[in-house]
PDB file of C-alpha atoms in Angstrom:
ATOM      1  CA  MET R   1      43.361  87.126  -7.977  1.00 57.00           C
ATOM      2  CA  SER R   2      40.730  86.747 -10.689  1.00 59.00           C
ATOM      3  CA  THR R   3      37.351  85.083 -10.094  1.00 52.00           C
ATOM      4  CA  LYS R   4      38.369  82.361 -12.527  1.00 53.00           C
ATOM      5  CA  ASN R   5      41.410  81.491 -10.378  1.00 50.00           C
ATOM      6  CA  ILE R   6      39.278  81.533  -7.202  1.00 50.00           C
ATOM      7  CA  SER R   7      36.697  79.232  -8.813  1.00 46.00           C
ATOM      8  CA  THR R   8      39.433  76.873  -9.977  1.00 46.00           C
ATOM      9  CA  LYS R   9      40.969  76.758  -6.471  1.00 48.00           C
ATOM     10  CA  ILE R  10      37.555  76.091  -4.872  1.00 42.00           C
ATOM     11  CA  ILE R  11      36.862  73.246  -7.289  1.00 40.00           C
ATOM     12  CA  SER R  12      40.347  71.841  -6.697  1.00 46.00           C
ATOM     13  CA  ILE R  13      39.880  71.933  -2.904  1.00 42.00           C
ATOM     14  CA  PHE R  14      36.415  70.362  -3.205  1.00 36.00           C
ATOM     15  CA  LEU R  15      37.740  67.513  -5.357  1.00 34.00           C
ATOM     16  CA  SER R  16      40.671  66.924  -2.989  1.00 41.00           C
ATOM     17  CA  VAL R  17      38.388  66.769   0.069  1.00 34.00           C
ATOM     18  CA  THR R  18      35.967  64.449  -1.760  1.00 33.00           C
ATOM     19  CA  PHE R  19      38.803  62.160  -2.831  1.00 35.00           C
ATOM     20  CA  LEU R  20      40.180  61.953   0.722  1.00 30.00           C
ATOM     21  CA  ALA R  21      36.736  61.248   2.155  1.00 34.00           C
ATOM     22  CA  LEU R  22      36.231  58.387  -0.291  1.00 31.00           C
ATOM     23  CA  ALA R  23      39.729  57.025   0.211  1.00 34.00           C
ATOM     24  CA  PHE R  24      39.344  56.742   3.986  1.00 36.00           C
ATOM     25  CA  ALA R  25      35.709  55.696   4.075  1.00 33.00           C
ATOM     26  CA  THR R  26      35.082  52.392   5.812  1.00 32.00           C
ATOM     27  CA  PRO R  27      33.261  49.992   3.508  1.00 37.00           C
ATOM     28  CA  ALA R  28      29.911  48.730   4.746  1.00 38.00           C
ATOM     29  CA  SER R  29      30.090  45.153   5.930  1.00 44.00           C
ATOM     30  CA  ALA R  30      27.855  42.580   4.331  1.00 57.00           C
ATOM     31  CA  ALA R  31      24.875  41.430   6.316  1.00 76.00           C
ATOM     32  CA  ALA R  32      25.011  37.901   7.634  1.00 93.00           C
ATOM     33  CA  ASP R  33      23.127  35.377   5.536  1.00 96.00           C
ATOM     34  CA  THR R  34      21.237  32.184   6.218  1.00 97.00           C
ATOM     35  CA  CYS R  35      22.807  29.724   3.802  1.00 98.00           C
ATOM     36  CA  THR R  36      20.867  26.530   3.121  1.00 98.00           C
ATOM     37  CA  TRP R  37      22.670  23.456   1.795  1.00 98.00           C
ATOM     38  CA  THR R  38      21.178  22.057  -1.405  1.00 98.00           C
ATOM     39  CA  GLY R  39      24.141  19.856  -2.366  1.00 98.00           C
ATOM     40  CA  THR R  40      22.946  19.907  -5.967  1.00 97.00           C
ATOM     41  CA  SER R  41      26.407  20.001  -7.537  1.00 97.00           C
ATOM     42  CA  THR R  42      29.121  18.410  -5.379  1.00 98.00           C
ATOM     43  CA  ASN R  43      29.878  17.633  -1.758  1.00 98.00           C
ATOM     44  CA  ILE R  44      32.164  20.640  -1.057  1.00 98.00           C
ATOM     45  CA  TRP R  45      31.195  23.869   0.668  1.00 98.00           C
ATOM     46  CA  SER R  46      33.174  26.162  -1.685  1.00 98.00           C
ATOM     47  CA  ASN R  47      30.896  25.383  -4.634  1.00 98.00           C
ATOM     48  CA  GLY R  48      28.240  28.096  -4.776  1.00 97.00           C
ATOM     49  CA  ALA R  49      25.855  25.798  -6.644  1.00 97.00           C
ATOM     50  CA  ASN R  50      25.483  23.776  -3.423  1.00 98.00           C
ATOM     51  CA  TRP R  51      23.901  26.625  -1.446  1.00 98.00           C
ATOM     52  CA  SER R  52      20.911  28.923  -1.535  1.00 98.00           C
ATOM     53  CA  GLY R  53      20.661  32.210   0.332  1.00 97.00           C
ATOM     54  CA  CYS R  54      24.388  33.067   0.353  1.00 96.00           C
ATOM     55  CA  ASP R  55      25.352  36.400  -1.188  1.00 94.00           C
ATOM     56  CA  ASN R  56      29.117  35.758  -1.353  1.00 91.00           C
ATOM     57  CA  GLY R  57      29.072  34.164  -4.793  1.00 91.00           C
ATOM     58  CA  GLY R  58      26.787  31.552  -3.319  1.00 95.00           C
ATOM     59  CA  VAL R  59      29.377  30.463  -0.730  1.00 97.00           C
ATOM     60  CA  PRO R  60      29.180  30.854   3.066  1.00 98.00           C
ATOM     61  CA  GLU R  61      31.224  33.649   4.601  1.00 97.00           C
ATOM     62  CA  ASN R  62      31.998  34.904   8.098  1.00 97.00           C
ATOM     63  CA  GLY R  63      28.913  35.640  10.179  1.00 96.00           C
ATOM     64  CA  ASP R  64      26.552  33.379   8.220  1.00 98.00           C
ATOM     65  CA  THR R  65      24.234  30.730   9.650  1.00 98.00           C
ATOM     66  CA  LEU R  66      24.311  27.362   7.875  1.00 98.00           C
ATOM     67  CA  ILE R  67      21.258  25.129   7.603  1.00 98.00           C
ATOM     68  CA  PHE R  68      21.407  21.522   6.430  1.00 98.00           C
ATOM     69  CA  PRO R  69      17.791  20.472   5.677  1.00 98.00           C
ATOM     70  CA  ALA R  70      16.178  17.078   5.155  1.00 96.00           C
ATOM     71  CA  ALA R  71      15.584  17.423   1.412  1.00 91.00           C
ATOM     72  CA  ALA R  72      19.161  17.922   0.215  1.00 97.00           C
ATOM     73  CA  ALA R  73      21.650  15.977  -1.876  1.00 97.00           C
ATOM     74  CA  ASN R  74      25.198  15.108  -0.835  1.00 98.00           C
ATOM     75  CA  THR R  75      24.503  14.766   2.869  1.00 98.00           C
ATOM     76  CA  THR R  76      28.096  13.625   3.304  1.00 98.00           C
ATOM     77  CA  ASN R  77      29.925  16.875   2.659  1.00 98.00           C
ATOM     78  CA  THR R  78      33.186  18.680   3.355  1.00 98.00           C
ATOM     79  CA  ASN R  79      34.059  22.155   4.565  1.00 98.00           C
ATOM     80  CA  ASP R  80      36.931  23.040   2.241  1.00 98.00           C
ATOM     81  CA  LEU R  81      36.825  26.747   3.188  1.00 98.00           C
ATOM     82  CA  ILE R  82      39.692  28.178   5.253  1.00 98.00           C
ATOM     83  CA  GLY R  83      39.251  30.391   8.336  1.00 97.00           C
ATOM     84  CA  LEU R  84      35.451  30.387   8.392  1.00 97.00           C
ATOM     85  CA  ASN R  85      33.822  32.086  11.415  1.00 97.00           C
ATOM     86  CA  LEU R  86      30.091  31.361  11.410  1.00 97.00           C
ATOM     87  CA  ASN R  87      27.157  32.348  13.577  1.00 96.00           C
ATOM     88  CA  GLU R  88      25.552  28.921  13.921  1.00 96.00           C
ATOM     89  CA  ILE R  89      25.153  25.508  12.260  1.00 98.00           C
ATOM     90  CA  ILE R  90      21.689  23.930  12.250  1.00 98.00           C
ATOM     91  CA  ILE R  91      21.169  20.397  10.911  1.00 98.00           C
ATOM     92  CA  THR R  92      17.501  19.510  10.497  1.00 97.00           C
ATOM     93  CA  GLY R  93      17.918  16.551   8.143  1.00 97.00           C
ATOM     94  CA  GLY R  94      19.002  13.083   9.150  1.00 97.00           C
ATOM     95  CA  SER R  95      22.031  11.043   8.088  1.00 97.00           C
ATOM     96  CA  TYR R  96      24.346  14.008   7.539  1.00 98.00           C
ATOM     97  CA  SER R  97      28.089  13.577   7.868  1.00 98.00           C
ATOM     98  CA  LEU R  98      30.032  16.849   7.968  1.00 98.00           C
ATOM     99  CA  SER R  99      33.828  16.972   7.990  1.00 98.00           C
ATOM    100  CA  GLY R 100      36.651  19.160   6.781  1.00 98.00           C
ATOM    101  CA  ASN R 101      38.592  22.262   7.744  1.00 98.00           C
ATOM    102  CA  ALA R 102      38.446  23.804  11.197  1.00 98.00           C
ATOM    103  CA  LEU R 103      35.994  26.632  11.788  1.00 97.00           C
ATOM    104  CA  THR R 104      34.916  28.995  14.545  1.00 96.00           C
ATOM    105  CA  LEU R 105      31.374  29.584  15.719  1.00 96.00           C
ATOM    106  CA  THR R 106      30.536  32.927  17.305  1.00 94.00           C
ATOM    107  CA  PRO R 107      26.798  32.569  17.888  1.00 93.00           C
ATOM    108  CA  LEU R 108      24.477  35.467  18.542  1.00 90.00           C
ATOM    109  CA  SER R 109      21.943  33.117  20.156  1.00 89.00           C
ATOM    110  CA  PRO R 110      22.690  30.667  22.976  1.00 91.00           C
ATOM    111  CA  TYR R 111      23.087  27.849  20.409  1.00 93.00           C
ATOM    112  CA  ALA R 112      26.229  27.149  18.397  1.00 95.00           C
ATOM    113  CA  ILE R 113      25.357  23.776  16.860  1.00 96.00           C
ATOM    114  CA  GLU R 114      21.886  22.255  16.652  1.00 96.00           C
ATOM    115  CA  LEU R 115      21.502  18.612  15.615  1.00 97.00           C
ATOM    116  CA  LEU R 116      17.739  18.317  15.189  1.00 97.00           C
ATOM    117  CA  SER R 117      17.425  14.937  13.499  1.00 97.00           C
ATOM    118  CA  ASN R 118      18.907  11.435  13.663  1.00 96.00           C
ATOM    119  CA  ALA R 119      22.170   9.752  12.629  1.00 97.00           C
ATOM    120  CA  ILE R 120      24.172  12.977  12.242  1.00 97.00           C
ATOM    121  CA  THR R 121      27.970  12.917  12.406  1.00 97.00           C
ATOM    122  CA  TYR R 122      29.674  16.275  12.946  1.00 97.00           C
ATOM    123  CA  ASN R 123      33.414  15.843  12.453  1.00 97.00           C
ATOM    124  CA  ILE R 124      34.728  19.391  11.981  1.00 97.00           C
ATOM    125  CA  PRO R 125      37.322  20.826  14.380  1.00 97.00           C
ATOM    126  CA  THR R 126      35.334  23.678  15.914  1.00 96.00           C
ATOM    127  CA  THR R 127      36.081  26.512  18.307  1.00 94.00           C
ATOM    128  CA  ILE R 128      33.052  28.078  19.950  1.00 93.00           C
ATOM    129  CA  SER R 129      33.694  31.692  20.854  1.00 90.00           C
ATOM    130  CA  ALA R 130      31.314  33.369  23.273  1.00 77.00           C
ATOM    131  CA  ALA R 131      31.520  37.123  23.705  1.00 69.00           C
ATOM    132  CA  SER R 132      29.013  36.875  26.536  1.00 65.00           C
ATOM    133  CA  GLY R 133      27.000  34.120  28.130  1.00 76.00           C
ATOM    134  CA  SER R 134      27.093  30.388  27.664  1.00 80.00           C
ATOM    135  CA  LYS R 135      26.852  28.764  24.244  1.00 88.00           C
ATOM    136  CA  TYR R 136      25.372  25.312  23.722  1.00 90.00           C
ATOM    137  CA  ILE R 137      25.404  22.328  21.413  1.00 92.00           C
ATOM    138  CA  VAL R 138      21.908  20.845  21.139  1.00 93.00           C
ATOM    139  CA  SER R 139      21.203  17.295  19.995  1.00 94.00           C
ATOM    140  CA  SER R 140      17.550  16.312  19.990  1.00 91.00           C
ATOM    141  CA  GLY R 141      17.903  13.317  17.664  1.00 88.00           C
ATOM    142  CA  THR R 142      19.252   9.833  18.256  1.00 91.00           C
ATOM    143  CA  SER R 143      22.562   8.258  17.194  1.00 93.00           C
ATOM    144  CA  ASN R 144      24.244  11.656  16.703  1.00 92.00           C
ATOM    145  CA  ALA R 145      28.015  12.060  17.090  1.00 92.00           C
ATOM    146  CA  ILE R 146      30.120  15.160  17.540  1.00 91.00           C
ATOM    147  CA  ASN R 147      33.839  14.586  17.029  1.00 86.00           C
ATOM    148  CA  SER R 148      35.387  18.033  16.869  1.00 73.00           C
TER     149      SER R 148
END
């Protein structure tokens, strides 16, 4: 066998092994984000213009933490995303009303939902999944309602 044929076979084997390694490589998962509601465009969660800090086209994705601050527009808003599994929801602004599609919370901390202001209505069907330990809903404000 000539050296040219050997070189060609080595290159062919190298390319085949490289292709297989790339084909079966597990993609890196995206890091969880802290998405802060701005509400600057509409009242729906699937509009990326309503959030800051989300890397998924500006929209919350599985594993993210959502924060609803005091200085935001559209405090009555709707989760129109399907199958969302979040880390935690923290509401620091008052007079929010959240509703919409069901979601799951799988918190890394002991807290799943934190209502840290007044007159908050949380009306989203929610499953809290705890891999270990107890998970809590905290309400430190007044006139808050959770209807999930």
